[in-house]
Coordinates of C-alpha atoms and ligand atoms in Angstrom, one line a residue:
M1 CA -0.7 -201.1 -56.7
L2 CA -4.6 -200.0 -56.1
A3 CA -5.4 -201.0 -52.4
G4 CA -5.1 -198.1 -50.0
K5 CA -5.4 -195.9 -52.9
R6 CA -8.2 -193.2 -52.7
I7 CA -9.5 -192.5 -55.9
V8 CA -12.5 -190.1 -56.8
L9 CA -14.8 -191.5 -59.5
G10 CA -16.2 -188.8 -61.3
V11 CA -19.5 -189.3 -63.4
T12 CA -21.0 -187.5 -65.7
G13 CA -24.4 -187.7 -67.6
G14 CA -24.2 -189.9 -70.5
I15 CA -26.1 -193.3 -70.4
A16 CA -22.8 -195.0 -69.9
A17 CA -23.1 -194.2 -66.4
Y18 CA -24.4 -197.2 -65.5
K19 CA -21.4 -198.3 -66.5
A20 CA -19.6 -196.2 -63.9
V21 CA -21.2 -198.9 -61.5
E22 CA -19.5 -201.4 -62.6
V23 CA -16.7 -199.8 -62.8
C24 CA -16.9 -198.3 -59.0
R25 CA -17.5 -202.2 -57.9
L26 CA -13.9 -203.3 -59.5
L27 CA -12.1 -200.4 -57.9
V28 CA -13.9 -201.4 -54.4
D29 CA -13.5 -205.2 -54.7
A30 CA -9.5 -204.2 -55.7
G31 CA -9.0 -202.6 -52.4
A32 CA -9.2 -199.0 -53.8
H33 CA -11.0 -196.4 -51.4
V34 CA -13.4 -194.5 -53.8
V35 CA -14.7 -191.6 -53.8
P36 CA -18.0 -191.2 -56.2
V37 CA -18.6 -187.5 -57.5
L38 CA -21.5 -187.2 -59.9
T39 CA -23.1 -184.8 -61.8
E40 CA -26.1 -182.6 -62.2
G41 CA -26.6 -185.1 -65.4
A42 CA -25.3 -188.1 -64.1
E43 CA -28.1 -188.4 -61.3
H44 CA -30.6 -188.6 -64.6
F45 CA -29.2 -191.6 -65.2
V46 CA -27.9 -193.7 -62.1
G47 CA -28.9 -192.6 -58.3
R48 CA -26.8 -191.3 -55.9
T49 CA -27.6 -194.0 -53.8
T50 CA -26.2 -197.0 -55.7
F51 CA -23.0 -195.0 -55.5
S52 CA -23.4 -194.5 -51.9
A53 CA -23.9 -198.4 -51.1
L54 CA -21.1 -199.7 -53.2
A55 CA -18.1 -197.0 -52.8
S56 CA -16.0 -196.3 -49.9
E57 CA -17.8 -192.7 -49.2
P58 CA -21.2 -191.5 -50.4
A59 CA -21.7 -190.4 -53.3
Q60 CA -20.9 -186.4 -53.0
T61 CA -22.9 -183.6 -56.2
S62 CA -22.5 -180.5 -54.7
L63 CA -20.0 -177.9 -54.1
W64 CA -22.0 -176.3 -51.5
N65 CA -21.8 -179.8 -48.8
E66 CA -22.3 -178.0 -45.0
A67 CA -20.4 -180.8 -43.6
S68 CA -17.3 -179.8 -45.5
P69 CA -17.0 -176.3 -47.0
I70 CA -14.7 -176.6 -49.3
P71 CA -15.2 -180.2 -51.0
H72 CA -13.4 -179.6 -54.5
T73 CA -9.7 -178.5 -52.8
A74 CA -10.0 -181.7 -50.2
L75 CA -10.9 -184.0 -52.6
G76 CA -8.4 -183.1 -55.2
Q77 CA -6.0 -182.8 -52.9
S78 CA -6.3 -186.1 -51.2
A79 CA -6.9 -188.0 -54.4
D80 CA -4.1 -190.9 -55.3
L81 CA -6.1 -190.4 -58.8
V82 CA -9.2 -188.7 -60.1
L83 CA -11.0 -190.8 -62.5
V84 CA -13.8 -190.2 -64.9
A85 CA -15.7 -192.7 -66.7
P86 CA -17.9 -191.6 -68.4
A87 CA -16.6 -188.3 -69.6
T88 CA -19.1 -186.1 -72.2
A89 CA -18.0 -183.8 -75.0
R90 CA -19.5 -181.2 -71.9
L91 CA -17.1 -182.3 -69.3
L92 CA -14.3 -182.3 -71.8
S93 CA -14.9 -179.0 -72.3
A94 CA -15.3 -177.5 -69.1
Y95 CA -12.2 -178.9 -67.8
A96 CA -10.1 -178.5 -71.0
S97 CA -11.1 -174.4 -70.9
G98 CA -11.1 -174.7 -67.0
Y99 CA -14.7 -173.4 -66.5
S100 CA -15.2 -174.9 -63.2
H101 CA -18.9 -175.1 -62.3
D102 CA -19.8 -177.7 -60.2
L103 CA -18.1 -179.7 -57.6
L104 CA -16.2 -182.3 -60.4
T105 CA -14.8 -179.9 -62.5
N106 CA -13.4 -178.1 -59.5
V107 CA -11.8 -181.2 -58.2
L108 CA -10.6 -181.8 -62.1
I109 CA -9.1 -178.0 -61.6
A110 CA -8.2 -178.0 -58.2
T111 CA -6.0 -181.5 -58.0
R112 CA -2.5 -182.3 -58.6
A113 CA -3.3 -186.0 -59.2
P114 CA -3.4 -187.9 -62.0
V115 CA -6.4 -187.7 -64.1
V116 CA -7.6 -190.7 -66.4
L117 CA -10.7 -189.8 -68.7
C118 CA -12.7 -191.8 -70.6
P119 CA -14.9 -190.2 -72.7
A120 CA -18.2 -191.9 -74.0
M121 CA -20.9 -190.1 -76.9
H122 CA -22.3 -190.4 -80.1
T123 CA -19.6 -190.6 -83.1
E124 CA -20.7 -187.9 -84.8
M125 CA -19.4 -185.9 -81.2
W126 CA -16.9 -187.9 -81.1
E127 CA -15.7 -186.9 -84.4
H128 CA -16.2 -183.0 -84.0
P129 CA -13.3 -180.9 -84.3
A130 CA -14.3 -179.1 -80.9
V131 CA -14.1 -182.6 -79.2
R132 CA -11.0 -183.3 -81.1
A133 CA -9.3 -179.9 -80.0
N134 CA -10.2 -180.4 -76.1
I135 CA -8.7 -184.2 -75.8
A136 CA -5.5 -182.9 -77.9
T137 CA -5.2 -180.0 -75.2
L138 CA -6.0 -182.2 -72.5
R139 CA -3.7 -184.8 -73.6
A140 CA -0.7 -182.6 -74.1
R141 CA -1.5 -181.4 -70.3
G142 CA -1.2 -184.5 -69.4
A143 CA -3.9 -186.3 -68.8
H144 CA -4.5 -190.2 -69.5
L145 CA -7.0 -190.9 -71.9
V146 CA -8.8 -194.3 -72.4
E147 CA -10.4 -194.0 -75.5
P148 CA -14.0 -195.2 -76.5
E149 CA -14.3 -198.5 -78.3
E150 CA -17.0 -198.8 -81.4
G151 CA -19.9 -200.6 -81.0
R152 CA -24.0 -200.1 -79.9
L153 CA -24.7 -196.6 -78.8
A154 CA -27.9 -195.1 -77.5
G155 CA -30.7 -195.1 -79.5
G156 CA -29.9 -197.9 -81.6
D157 CA -26.9 -196.5 -83.3
S158 CA -23.8 -198.0 -83.7
G159 CA -20.0 -196.8 -83.9
T160 CA -16.9 -195.3 -82.0
G161 CA -17.8 -193.6 -78.9
R162 CA -18.9 -196.2 -76.5
L163 CA -17.6 -196.4 -73.1
A164 CA -14.6 -198.8 -72.8
A165 CA -15.1 -201.6 -70.9
P166 CA -15.2 -201.5 -66.9
A167 CA -12.2 -204.0 -67.2
R168 CA -10.2 -201.6 -69.9
I169 CA -10.7 -198.7 -67.6
V170 CA -9.7 -199.9 -64.2
A171 CA -6.3 -201.9 -65.7
E172 CA -5.6 -198.1 -67.3
V173 CA -6.2 -196.9 -63.8
R174 CA -3.5 -200.1 -62.2
A175 CA -1.1 -198.8 -65.2
V176 CA -1.2 -195.1 -64.3
L177 CA -0.9 -195.5 -60.4
A178 CA 2.0 -198.4 -61.2
R179 CA 4.1 -195.6 -62.8
G180 CA 3.2 -193.4 -60.1
A181 CA 5.6 -190.9 -58.9
D182 CA 8.0 -192.7 -58.8
L183 CA 10.3 -189.6 -59.7
A184 CA 9.2 -187.3 -57.4
G185 CA 11.4 -185.1 -56.1
L186 CA 13.9 -186.0 -58.4
H187 CA 15.2 -183.2 -61.0
V188 CA 15.1 -184.5 -65.1
V189 CA 16.7 -182.3 -67.9
V190 CA 16.3 -183.2 -71.5
S191 CA 17.6 -182.0 -74.4
A192 CA 15.6 -181.9 -77.6
G193 CA 15.8 -181.0 -81.4
G194 CA 18.8 -180.3 -83.6
T195 CA 21.1 -177.5 -83.4
R196 CA 20.8 -174.5 -86.3
E197 CA 24.5 -173.2 -86.5
P198 CA 24.3 -170.1 -88.7
I199 CA 26.3 -170.0 -92.0
D200 CA 25.4 -166.2 -91.9
A201 CA 22.4 -163.9 -91.3
V202 CA 19.2 -165.8 -92.3
R203 CA 21.2 -169.4 -93.5
V204 CA 21.9 -172.3 -90.8
I205 CA 23.2 -175.6 -91.0
A206 CA 20.5 -178.2 -89.6
N207 CA 19.7 -182.0 -88.8
R208 CA 15.9 -183.5 -89.4
S209 CA 15.7 -184.0 -85.8
S210 CA 12.0 -182.8 -84.6
G211 CA 13.0 -182.9 -81.5
K212 CA 9.5 -185.2 -80.5
Q213 CA 11.9 -188.0 -78.4
G214 CA 13.0 -185.6 -76.0
Y215 CA 9.2 -184.1 -75.5
A216 CA 7.8 -187.2 -74.9
L217 CA 10.5 -187.7 -72.1
A218 CA 9.6 -184.7 -70.6
A219 CA 6.1 -185.4 -70.5
E220 CA 7.0 -188.7 -69.4
A221 CA 9.0 -187.4 -66.3
I222 CA 7.0 -185.0 -65.0
A223 CA 3.9 -187.2 -65.5
R224 CA 5.7 -189.3 -63.4
G225 CA 6.3 -186.5 -60.3
A226 CA 9.5 -185.2 -61.4
R227 CA 10.5 -181.3 -61.8
V228 CA 11.5 -181.4 -65.7
T229 CA 13.6 -178.9 -67.2
L230 CA 13.9 -178.8 -71.1
V231 CA 16.4 -177.2 -73.5
S232 CA 15.0 -177.0 -76.7
T233 CA 15.2 -175.8 -80.3
V234 CA 12.5 -176.9 -81.2
D235 CA 9.1 -175.3 -80.5
L236 CA 6.7 -178.2 -80.1
P237 CA 3.3 -177.5 -77.3
T238 CA 5.2 -177.9 -74.0
P239 CA 3.7 -180.2 -71.6
A240 CA 2.2 -178.6 -68.6
G241 CA 4.4 -177.6 -65.9
V242 CA 7.6 -178.3 -67.7
D243 CA 10.3 -175.7 -67.7
V244 CA 11.5 -174.6 -71.0
R245 CA 14.7 -172.9 -71.8
R246 CA 15.4 -172.3 -75.9
V247 CA 18.5 -172.6 -77.5
Q248 CA 19.6 -172.5 -81.1
T249 CA 23.3 -173.5 -81.2
A250 CA 25.7 -176.4 -79.9
A251 CA 27.3 -173.2 -77.9
E252 CA 24.2 -172.0 -76.3
M253 CA 23.0 -176.0 -75.7
E254 CA 26.3 -176.5 -73.9
V255 CA 26.2 -173.4 -71.7
A256 CA 22.5 -174.3 -70.7
M257 CA 23.1 -178.0 -70.1
G258 CA 26.3 -177.3 -68.2
D259 CA 24.3 -175.2 -65.6
L260 CA 21.3 -177.1 -65.2
A261 CA 23.3 -180.6 -65.0
E262 CA 25.5 -179.5 -61.9
Q263 CA 22.2 -179.9 -60.0
A264 CA 20.7 -182.9 -61.4
D265 CA 19.7 -186.2 -60.8
V266 CA 18.8 -187.4 -64.2
V267 CA 20.2 -186.0 -67.4
L268 CA 18.5 -187.2 -70.8
M269 CA 20.5 -185.7 -73.8
A270 CA 18.2 -186.9 -76.4
A271 CA 18.9 -183.6 -79.1
A272 CA 20.7 -184.3 -82.1
V273 CA 24.0 -181.7 -81.9
A274 CA 25.4 -180.7 -84.5
D275 CA 29.2 -182.2 -84.9
Y276 CA 30.4 -178.9 -86.9
R277 CA 29.7 -175.7 -87.1
P278 CA 30.6 -172.8 -89.9
V279 CA 34.7 -171.2 -88.2
A280 CA 33.2 -167.8 -89.0
P281 CA 29.4 -167.2 -89.6
A282 CA 28.8 -164.1 -92.3
A283 CA 27.6 -161.5 -90.1
G284 CA 24.9 -160.3 -93.4
K285 CA 23.7 -162.4 -96.2
L286 CA 25.8 -164.1 -98.5
K287 CA 25.3 -162.7 -101.9
K288 CA 25.2 -165.0 -105.2
D289 CA 27.6 -162.6 -107.2
Q290 CA 30.4 -163.0 -104.0
G291 CA 31.1 -166.7 -105.8
V292 CA 30.6 -170.1 -104.0
P293 CA 31.7 -169.6 -100.4
Q294 CA 33.7 -171.7 -99.3
I295 CA 32.7 -172.8 -95.7
V296 CA 35.1 -173.6 -93.5
L297 CA 33.9 -175.9 -90.3
E298 CA 35.2 -176.7 -86.6
P299 CA 34.2 -179.6 -84.4
T300 CA 31.6 -178.6 -82.0
P301 CA 31.8 -179.2 -78.2
D302 CA 30.5 -182.8 -77.4
I303 CA 28.4 -182.1 -74.5
L304 CA 27.6 -185.2 -73.7
A305 CA 31.2 -186.1 -73.0
G306 CA 31.9 -182.8 -71.3
L307 CA 28.9 -183.7 -69.1
G308 CA 30.1 -187.2 -68.3
A309 CA 33.0 -186.3 -67.2
R310 CA 31.9 -183.9 -65.0
K311 CA 29.2 -186.3 -63.7
P312 CA 28.3 -185.6 -60.0
A313 CA 27.6 -188.7 -57.5
G314 CA 24.5 -190.7 -58.1
Q315 CA 23.7 -188.9 -61.2
V316 CA 21.9 -190.7 -64.2
L317 CA 23.5 -189.8 -67.6
V318 CA 21.1 -191.1 -70.7
G319 CA 23.0 -190.2 -74.3
F320 CA 21.4 -191.3 -77.5
A321 CA 22.8 -192.4 -80.4
A322 CA 21.3 -192.1 -83.9
E323 CA 23.4 -195.0 -86.3
T324 CA 22.4 -196.2 -89.6
S325 CA 24.8 -199.1 -89.0
D326 CA 27.1 -201.4 -86.7
L327 CA 23.7 -199.9 -83.6
V328 CA 24.9 -201.8 -81.2
A329 CA 28.6 -201.6 -81.2
N330 CA 28.6 -198.5 -82.1
A331 CA 26.1 -197.1 -79.1
E332 CA 28.5 -199.5 -76.4
A333 CA 31.7 -197.2 -77.6
K334 CA 29.6 -194.1 -77.1
L335 CA 28.4 -195.1 -73.9
A336 CA 31.8 -196.0 -72.3
R337 CA 34.2 -192.6 -74.0
K338 CA 31.4 -190.4 -72.6
N339 CA 30.3 -192.3 -69.1
L340 CA 27.3 -193.0 -69.8
D341 CA 25.3 -195.2 -67.3
L342 CA 22.7 -195.6 -70.3
I343 CA 22.5 -195.6 -74.2
V344 CA 19.3 -195.4 -76.1
A345 CA 20.5 -196.2 -80.0
N346 CA 18.1 -195.9 -82.6
D347 CA 18.5 -197.3 -86.2
V348 CA 17.8 -193.9 -88.0
G349 CA 17.3 -195.8 -91.4
A350 CA 14.4 -198.5 -90.0
P351 CA 11.0 -197.4 -91.6
G352 CA 9.0 -195.4 -88.9
V353 CA 12.2 -195.0 -86.5
G354 CA 14.4 -192.0 -85.3
F355 CA 14.1 -188.4 -86.8
Q356 CA 10.4 -187.1 -87.0
H357 CA 8.6 -190.2 -87.1
D358 CA 5.9 -190.3 -84.2
T359 CA 7.5 -193.7 -83.4
N360 CA 10.6 -195.1 -82.7
A361 CA 12.7 -198.2 -82.0
V362 CA 15.3 -198.4 -79.5
T363 CA 17.9 -200.3 -78.0
L364 CA 19.0 -199.1 -74.5
L365 CA 22.2 -200.4 -73.0
Q366 CA 23.9 -200.4 -69.6
P367 CA 27.6 -200.1 -69.1
G368 CA 27.4 -203.9 -67.4
G369 CA 26.5 -205.3 -70.5
E370 CA 22.1 -205.1 -69.9
V371 CA 20.9 -205.1 -73.1
D372 CA 16.9 -204.3 -73.8
T373 CA 14.9 -203.8 -76.7
V374 CA 11.6 -201.8 -77.7
T375 CA 10.3 -203.2 -80.8
L376 CA 8.5 -199.9 -82.6
T377 CA 6.1 -197.6 -80.8
D378 CA 5.1 -194.8 -79.9
K379 CA 7.7 -192.3 -78.5
R380 CA 5.9 -191.7 -75.7
A381 CA 6.4 -196.1 -74.6
V382 CA 9.8 -195.8 -75.8
A383 CA 9.8 -192.5 -73.0
K384 CA 8.5 -194.9 -70.7
A385 CA 10.7 -197.5 -71.3
V386 CA 13.7 -195.0 -70.9
L387 CA 12.7 -194.1 -67.4
D388 CA 11.2 -197.2 -65.9
T389 CA 15.8 -198.4 -67.0
V390 CA 16.6 -194.5 -64.8
V391 CA 14.6 -196.3 -62.2
R392 CA 15.9 -199.0 -62.1
I393 CA 19.7 -198.2 -62.4
R394 CA 18.9 -195.4 -59.7
S395 CA 17.7 -197.8 -57.3
A396 CA 20.7 -200.5 -57.8
G397 CA 22.9 -197.5 -57.1
A398 CA 21.4 -196.8 -53.8
D399 CA 21.5 -200.7 -53.3
H400 CA 25.6 -200.3 -52.9
H401 CA 26.8 -196.9 -52.7
P402 CA 26.7 -193.2 -54.5
R403 CA 28.0 -193.6 -58.0
K404 CA 31.9 -192.5 -57.4
Q405 CA 32.9 -189.4 -60.0
T406 CA 34.7 -191.2 -62.6
E407 CA 37.0 -189.9 -64.9
K408 CA 36.3 -189.6 -68.7
A409 CA 37.0 -192.8 -70.4
Ligands
LIG1 O1 28.8 -189.2 -80.7 P1 27.2 -188.8 -81.3 O2 27.1 -187.4 -81.4 O3 26.8 -190.4 -81.8 O4 26.7 -188.9 -79.8 C1 25.3 -188.8 -79.6 C2 24.6 -188.1 -78.6 O5 25.5 -187.3 -78.0 C3 24.3 -187.5 -78.0 O6 22.9 -188.0 -76.9 C4 23.5 -186.4 -78.1 O7 22.6 -185.5 -78.1 C5 25.6 -186.0 -77.6 N1 26.1 -185.0 -78.3 C6 26.2 -184.0 -77.8 N2 27.3 -183.1 -78.3 C7 27.7 -183.2 -79.5 C8 27.6 -184.3 -80.7 C9 26.5 -185.3 -79.5 O8 26.1 -184.1 -76.8 N3 28.6 -182.3 -79.6

């Protein structure tokens, strides 16, 4: 996976810079083409000659390189991945704010390749709210973090903040490259959150969906090179590059999804759509002195079943099933009834699973009877498993013939 990959190895000015030498060697040994970019601070710890001797190209340190008048765009655009090890608090701050004052920060801002950051600093710095905020910002924008480890730090101190072991860093680089851009060129449409159906001007019928699984799917899809549109009822931080359409009701979601799904390659219907809505929401606020309201409900449209009935050839349509009993049987019935290629079922009664949690555990069911399970893990890892399965379904479809449009079962 590393062979032939062009990796910019950014090294910043922390004592752990000496370990970046080992990272460089491991990457080159695995066949990667490594271009070291050192900050001024890094050169106080390790000389550029060391990196130049081990890497595939001489180390670069300056924006003002006469051989290449714009080294940052050339390096950023040609990289398959940019790795920063160690990443100091200063580098994280500059990258988070877009303050591109040297070659490495310019490369980071100029690149569209995946970025892997390996912070290393004293525990007090690692725990400082400014550093925590920068890490959160960079993660939300899609950077991959290799968390520092606990152990001995410079000056005889110990605690969390030690650069991750070189082998762990290289393993993360491999994992990020393996996922690579397997959704490049595809349009992925994701729905997220619970719908809100008005009772009157101030009250709604809602549900417990937080939208976190849908946002994790959107973040994972964009990290894998897709163009992503998120149809959302909630206001969570939007992953960089994702186009968001805000909706509230099932009716609004039906219109948005109907428009987008016509041209989409993958549709992930993660939203919790209300099954019923008030027939006639009151225009104003219902008053107590009007007595106990009798709210008459009507069914909402089944958006997913509609998309299944009109599914274009080659599209992969994924539904979600939140169940509290007979998980597999109920999910299988929905898979067939809604003409889906995959259903992601979760037992929302189990601890840590489904609505509002950061974690999830799911069963993935396909029409051929193939079943996979993902045990309790964070929602981003569930998103990875779902998109891995989508990629497999697409390549199996391409091996046969384009999927035919089928009638709603
Ligand atoms: O039948 P059930 O509501 O359990 O199916 C869940 C799946 O169907 C989810 O993917 C959900 O987004 C979708 N759904 C829908 N429209 C509805 C109800 C559910 O698209 N009215």
